[in-house]
mmCIF file of C-alpha atoms in Angstrom:
data_model
loop_
_atom_site.group_PDB
_atom_site.id
_atom_site.type_symbol
_atom_site.label_atom_id
_atom_site.label_comp_id
_atom_site.label_asym_id
_atom_site.label_seq_id
_atom_site.Cartn_x
_atom_site.Cartn_y
_atom_site.Cartn_z
ATOM 1 C CA UNK A 1 0.031 -0.013 0.029
ATOM 2 C CA UNK A 2 1.590 3.312 -1.009
ATOM 3 C CA UNK A 3 2.193 5.828 1.675
ATOM 4 C CA UNK A 4 0.735 9.348 1.419
ATOM 5 C CA UNK A 5 3.268 12.038 0.659
ATOM 6 C CA UNK A 6 4.338 13.806 3.897
ATOM 7 C CA UNK A 7 3.980 17.592 3.242
ATOM 8 C CA UNK A 8 5.493 20.251 5.577
ATOM 9 C CA UNK A 9 3.512 22.827 7.460
ATOM 10 C CA UNK A 10 4.473 25.224 4.926
ATOM 11 C CA UNK A 11 3.079 23.169 1.996
ATOM 12 C CA UNK A 12 0.121 22.098 3.984
ATOM 13 C CA UNK A 13 -1.112 25.718 4.626
ATOM 14 C CA UNK A 14 0.400 27.243 1.497
ATOM 15 C CA UNK A 15 -3.217 28.173 0.225
ATOM 16 C CA UNK A 16 -3.823 29.714 3.513
ATOM 17 C CA UNK A 17 -0.811 31.976 3.341
ATOM 18 C CA UNK A 18 -1.470 33.078 -0.165
ATOM 19 C CA UNK A 19 -5.053 33.559 0.016
ATOM 20 C CA UNK A 20 -4.928 35.649 3.225
ATOM 21 C CA UNK A 21 -2.127 37.576 1.800
ATOM 22 C CA UNK A 22 -3.864 38.387 -1.288
ATOM 23 C CA UNK A 23 -7.212 39.254 0.278
ATOM 24 C CA UNK A 24 -5.726 41.569 2.908
ATOM 25 C CA UNK A 25 -3.521 43.283 0.383
ATOM 26 C CA UNK A 26 -6.559 43.895 -1.882
ATOM 27 C CA UNK A 27 -8.522 45.224 1.267
ATOM 28 C CA UNK A 28 -5.653 47.562 1.892
ATOM 29 C CA UNK A 29 -5.428 48.862 -1.579
ATOM 30 C CA UNK A 30 -9.158 49.452 -2.106
ATOM 31 C CA UNK A 31 -9.586 51.245 1.228
ATOM 32 C CA UNK A 32 -6.627 53.508 0.413
ATOM 33 C CA UNK A 33 -7.854 54.301 -3.106
ATOM 34 C CA UNK A 34 -11.355 55.064 -1.672
ATOM 35 C CA UNK A 35 -9.993 57.655 1.123
ATOM 36 C CA UNK A 36 -7.484 59.119 -1.329
ATOM 37 C CA UNK A 37 -10.431 60.067 -3.688
ATOM 38 C CA UNK A 38 -13.014 60.714 -1.301
ATOM 39 C CA UNK A 39 -11.238 62.919 1.289
ATOM 40 C CA UNK A 40 -8.911 65.879 0.975
ATOM 41 C CA UNK A 41 -5.565 65.779 2.661
ATOM 42 C CA UNK A 42 -6.120 66.392 6.353
ATOM 43 C CA UNK A 43 -10.031 66.044 6.131
ATOM 44 C CA UNK A 44 -11.782 64.523 9.138
ATOM 45 C CA UNK A 45 -15.011 62.697 8.909
ATOM 46 C CA UNK A 46 -18.013 64.602 10.280
ATOM 47 C CA UNK A 47 -19.044 61.597 12.631
ATOM 48 C CA UNK A 48 -17.054 59.273 14.855
ATOM 49 C CA UNK A 49 -17.554 55.428 14.289
ATOM 50 C CA UNK A 50 -17.471 53.639 17.500
ATOM 51 C CA UNK A 51 -13.684 53.987 18.560
ATOM 52 C CA UNK A 52 -12.357 55.588 15.216
ATOM 53 C CA UNK A 53 -12.948 58.465 13.007
ATOM 54 C CA UNK A 54 -11.596 58.882 9.371
ATOM 55 C CA UNK A 55 -8.866 61.409 8.716
ATOM 56 C CA UNK A 56 -6.681 61.441 5.685
ATOM 57 C CA UNK A 57 -2.806 61.905 5.845
ATOM 58 C CA UNK A 58 0.064 61.209 3.991
ATOM 59 C CA UNK A 59 2.829 59.599 6.065
ATOM 60 C CA UNK A 60 6.417 59.899 4.789
ATOM 61 C CA UNK A 61 7.975 58.293 7.922
ATOM 62 C CA UNK A 62 7.081 55.753 10.561
ATOM 63 C CA UNK A 63 4.688 55.775 13.431
ATOM 64 C CA UNK A 64 4.629 59.040 15.733
ATOM 65 C CA UNK A 65 6.645 60.959 13.187
ATOM 66 C CA UNK A 66 9.932 58.693 13.550
ATOM 67 C CA UNK A 67 12.192 58.815 10.239
ATOM 68 C CA UNK A 68 10.171 61.438 8.765
ATOM 69 C CA UNK A 69 10.958 61.765 5.051
ATOM 70 C CA UNK A 70 12.713 58.483 4.971
ATOM 71 C CA UNK A 71 10.194 57.007 2.690
ATOM 72 C CA UNK A 72 12.533 55.147 0.425
ATOM 73 C CA UNK A 73 14.794 53.753 3.199
ATOM 74 C CA UNK A 74 11.475 52.583 4.996
ATOM 75 C CA UNK A 75 10.265 50.971 1.764
ATOM 76 C CA UNK A 76 13.474 48.921 1.443
ATOM 77 C CA UNK A 77 13.236 47.798 5.184
ATOM 78 C CA UNK A 78 9.635 46.901 4.445
ATOM 79 C CA UNK A 79 10.963 44.629 1.563
ATOM 80 C CA UNK A 80 13.458 42.984 3.797
ATOM 81 C CA UNK A 81 10.881 42.300 6.544
ATOM 82 C CA UNK A 82 8.540 40.807 4.011
ATOM 83 C CA UNK A 83 11.289 38.578 2.690
ATOM 84 C CA UNK A 84 12.278 37.526 6.064
ATOM 85 C CA UNK A 85 8.636 36.715 6.966
ATOM 86 C CA UNK A 86 8.572 34.385 3.809
ATOM 87 C CA UNK A 87 11.683 32.617 4.582
ATOM 88 C CA UNK A 88 10.732 32.062 8.342
ATOM 89 C CA UNK A 89 7.434 30.542 7.161
ATOM 90 C CA UNK A 90 9.110 28.335 4.490
ATOM 91 C CA UNK A 91 11.976 27.270 7.015
ATOM 92 C CA UNK A 92 9.725 26.997 10.015
ATOM 93 C CA UNK A 93 9.964 23.036 10.122
ATOM 94 C CA UNK A 94 13.781 23.251 10.437
ATOM 95 C CA UNK A 95 13.790 26.388 12.818
ATOM 96 C CA UNK A 96 11.188 25.404 15.177
ATOM 97 C CA UNK A 97 11.387 21.565 14.830
ATOM 98 C CA UNK A 98 7.654 21.338 14.041
ATOM 99 C CA UNK A 99 5.517 22.367 11.060
ATOM 100 C CA UNK A 100 3.820 25.805 11.365
ATOM 101 C CA UNK A 101 0.335 25.778 12.787
ATOM 102 C CA UNK A 102 -2.686 27.249 10.910
ATOM 103 C CA UNK A 103 -2.553 30.138 13.227
ATOM 104 C CA UNK A 104 1.031 30.857 12.777
ATOM 105 C CA UNK A 105 0.685 30.723 9.023
ATOM 106 C CA UNK A 106 -2.285 32.983 9.338
ATOM 107 C CA UNK A 107 -0.193 35.346 11.494
ATOM 108 C CA UNK A 108 2.701 35.277 9.220
ATOM 109 C CA UNK A 109 0.549 35.921 6.219
ATOM 110 C CA UNK A 110 -0.956 39.024 7.834
ATOM 111 C CA UNK A 111 2.308 40.564 8.731
ATOM 112 C CA UNK A 112 3.691 39.929 5.101
ATOM 113 C CA UNK A 113 0.497 41.381 3.610
ATOM 114 C CA UNK A 114 0.586 44.540 5.705
ATOM 115 C CA UNK A 115 4.334 45.079 5.079
ATOM 116 C CA UNK A 116 3.807 44.760 1.398
ATOM 117 C CA UNK A 117 0.880 46.946 1.328
ATOM 118 C CA UNK A 118 2.661 49.897 2.825
ATOM 119 C CA UNK A 119 5.849 49.169 0.851
ATOM 120 C CA UNK A 120 3.757 49.678 -2.320
ATOM 121 C CA UNK A 121 2.630 53.044 -1.104
ATOM 122 C CA UNK A 122 6.148 54.235 -0.350
ATOM 123 C CA UNK A 123 7.519 53.124 -3.677
ATOM 124 C CA UNK A 124 4.637 54.071 -5.908
ATOM 125 C CA UNK A 125 3.599 57.413 -4.142
ATOM 126 C CA UNK A 126 6.426 58.590 -1.792
ATOM 127 C CA UNK A 127 4.139 58.163 1.183
ATOM 128 C CA UNK A 128 1.739 55.955 3.084
ATOM 129 C CA UNK A 129 -1.876 56.714 3.051
ATOM 130 C CA UNK A 130 -3.383 56.415 6.509
ATOM 131 C CA UNK A 131 -6.963 57.180 7.436
ATOM 132 C CA UNK A 132 -8.031 55.488 10.619
ATOM 133 C CA UNK A 133 -7.743 57.677 13.704
ATOM 134 C CA UNK A 134 -8.611 56.552 17.215
ATOM 135 C CA UNK A 135 -11.164 58.785 19.039
ATOM 136 C CA UNK A 136 -10.305 57.898 22.735
ATOM 137 C CA UNK A 137 -6.466 58.164 22.525
ATOM 138 C CA UNK A 138 -3.565 60.088 21.189
ATOM 139 C CA UNK A 139 -2.375 57.486 18.487
ATOM 140 C CA UNK A 140 -0.888 57.707 15.095
ATOM 141 C CA UNK A 141 -3.261 57.539 12.273
ATOM 142 C CA UNK A 142 -3.053 54.141 10.593
ATOM 143 C CA UNK A 143 -4.499 51.783 7.979
ATOM 144 C CA UNK A 144 -5.472 48.377 7.072
ATOM 145 C CA UNK A 145 -1.833 47.344 6.309
ATOM 146 C CA UNK A 146 -1.020 48.411 10.014
ATOM 147 C CA UNK A 147 -3.862 46.348 11.174
ATOM 148 C CA UNK A 148 -2.526 43.201 9.650
ATOM 149 C CA UNK A 149 0.953 43.665 10.971
ATOM 150 C CA UNK A 150 -0.202 44.390 14.417
ATOM 151 C CA UNK A 151 -2.797 41.668 14.523
ATOM 152 C CA UNK A 152 -0.228 39.158 12.924
ATOM 153 C CA UNK A 153 2.425 39.802 15.526
ATOM 154 C CA UNK A 154 -0.078 39.529 18.137
ATOM 155 C CA UNK A 155 -1.184 36.167 16.826
ATOM 156 C CA UNK A 156 2.099 34.774 16.724
ATOM 157 C CA UNK A 157 2.853 35.590 20.458
ATOM 158 C CA UNK A 158 -0.622 34.154 21.463
ATOM 159 C CA UNK A 159 0.068 30.970 19.414
ATOM 160 C CA UNK A 160 3.683 30.802 21.012
ATOM 161 C CA UNK A 161 2.311 31.187 24.629
ATOM 162 C CA UNK A 162 -0.458 28.705 23.971
ATOM 163 C CA UNK A 163 1.745 26.042 22.663
ATOM 164 C CA UNK A 164 4.346 26.504 25.395
ATOM 165 C CA UNK A 165 1.531 26.000 27.953
ATOM 166 C CA UNK A 166 0.186 23.015 26.233
ATOM 167 C CA UNK A 167 3.802 21.494 25.840
ATOM 168 C CA UNK A 168 4.181 22.170 29.602
ATOM 169 C CA UNK A 169 1.066 20.406 30.473
ATOM 170 C CA UNK A 170 1.897 17.528 28.104
ATOM 171 C CA UNK A 171 5.437 16.995 29.759
ATOM 172 C CA UNK A 172 3.779 16.977 33.168
ATOM 173 C CA UNK A 173 1.129 14.341 32.194
ATOM 174 C CA UNK A 174 4.152 12.231 30.779
ATOM 175 C CA UNK A 175 6.095 12.718 33.914
ATOM 176 C CA UNK A 176 3.005 11.717 36.081
ATOM 177 C CA UNK A 177 2.207 8.769 33.798
ATOM 178 C CA UNK A 178 5.832 7.495 33.868
ATOM 179 C CA UNK A 179 5.715 7.620 37.795
ATOM 180 C CA UNK A 180 2.313 5.649 37.753
ATOM 181 C CA UNK A 181 3.850 3.108 35.717
ATOM 182 C CA UNK A 182 6.854 2.677 37.854
ATOM 183 C CA UNK A 183 4.614 2.365 40.867
ATOM 184 C CA UNK A 184 2.533 -0.302 39.079
ATOM 185 C CA UNK A 185 5.562 -2.212 38.227
ATOM 186 C CA UNK A 186 6.828 -2.209 41.849
ATOM 187 C CA UNK A 187 3.570 -3.353 43.206
ATOM 188 C CA UNK A 188 3.246 -6.062 40.689
ATOM 189 C CA UNK A 189 6.914 -7.348 41.300
ATOM 190 C CA UNK A 190 6.992 -10.890 42.844
ATOM 191 C CA UNK A 191 8.243 -11.017 46.535
ATOM 192 C CA UNK A 192 11.676 -12.937 45.743
ATOM 193 C CA UNK A 193 12.936 -12.386 49.263
ATOM 194 C CA UNK A 194 10.030 -14.380 50.835
ATOM 195 C CA UNK A 195 10.319 -17.063 48.235
ATOM 196 C CA UNK A 196 13.871 -17.552 48.880
ATOM 197 C CA UNK A 197 13.502 -17.827 52.659
ATOM 198 C CA UNK A 198 10.706 -20.639 52.147
ATOM 199 C CA UNK A 199 13.267 -22.497 49.949
ATOM 200 C CA UNK A 200 15.832 -22.459 52.522
ATOM 201 C CA UNK A 201 13.576 -23.647 55.152
#
C-alpha cells in the first residue's frame, strides 16, 4: 500500500498563506484608493464610528513621526521584512522542529501582506496613505496594512504562549504517567525475598 506524501507545514497551509495575503492586500489597496479620492488631505469625517474616525494623511515616515521623509529607506526595510517573513514561514519546520500551525501561518501572512501594502505606497507614491484615527487616545493615524502587521504579531505571540503552555502540560502528564507506571511495576513485582526464605526452610 503506497504511503501518502508527507507535506511540511508550509506546503500544507500554502493556500492559506497566499489567500490571506492576497485578500488583505486587496482590502488595503481598495480602502486607500477610496479615502484618497473621497477625502481631502487632512480632512476628518463629520461623525465618529465607534472608537475611530476617518482622517486622511500622507505619512512619509514611520509611526509617531519617526524617520520623517525616509520613505525610500523605510520601503527597502519593509521589503527586507517581507522577505524574512516568507523565509521564516518556509523554514519553520527546520527552525522550530515542527510544522507551522494554521494560526502561525495566518499570523505570518498578515504581517507579510501588511508590510507589502505599505511598501507599495512608499515606492509608488512616496508616502503611506493613513486614514483611521482613534477617538479615545492619542495614537498615530493608521490603515488596514498596519492592522494586519499588528494583529499578525499579536497572533504569533498568542500562538507561542498557547503552544508553550500545552507543551508544559503534556510534559507534566507524561511525567505523572511514568511515575504511575513505575509504581504499578513495583506493586506487581514478585516477592522474591519471601520465596527464597521458604526454599531455605
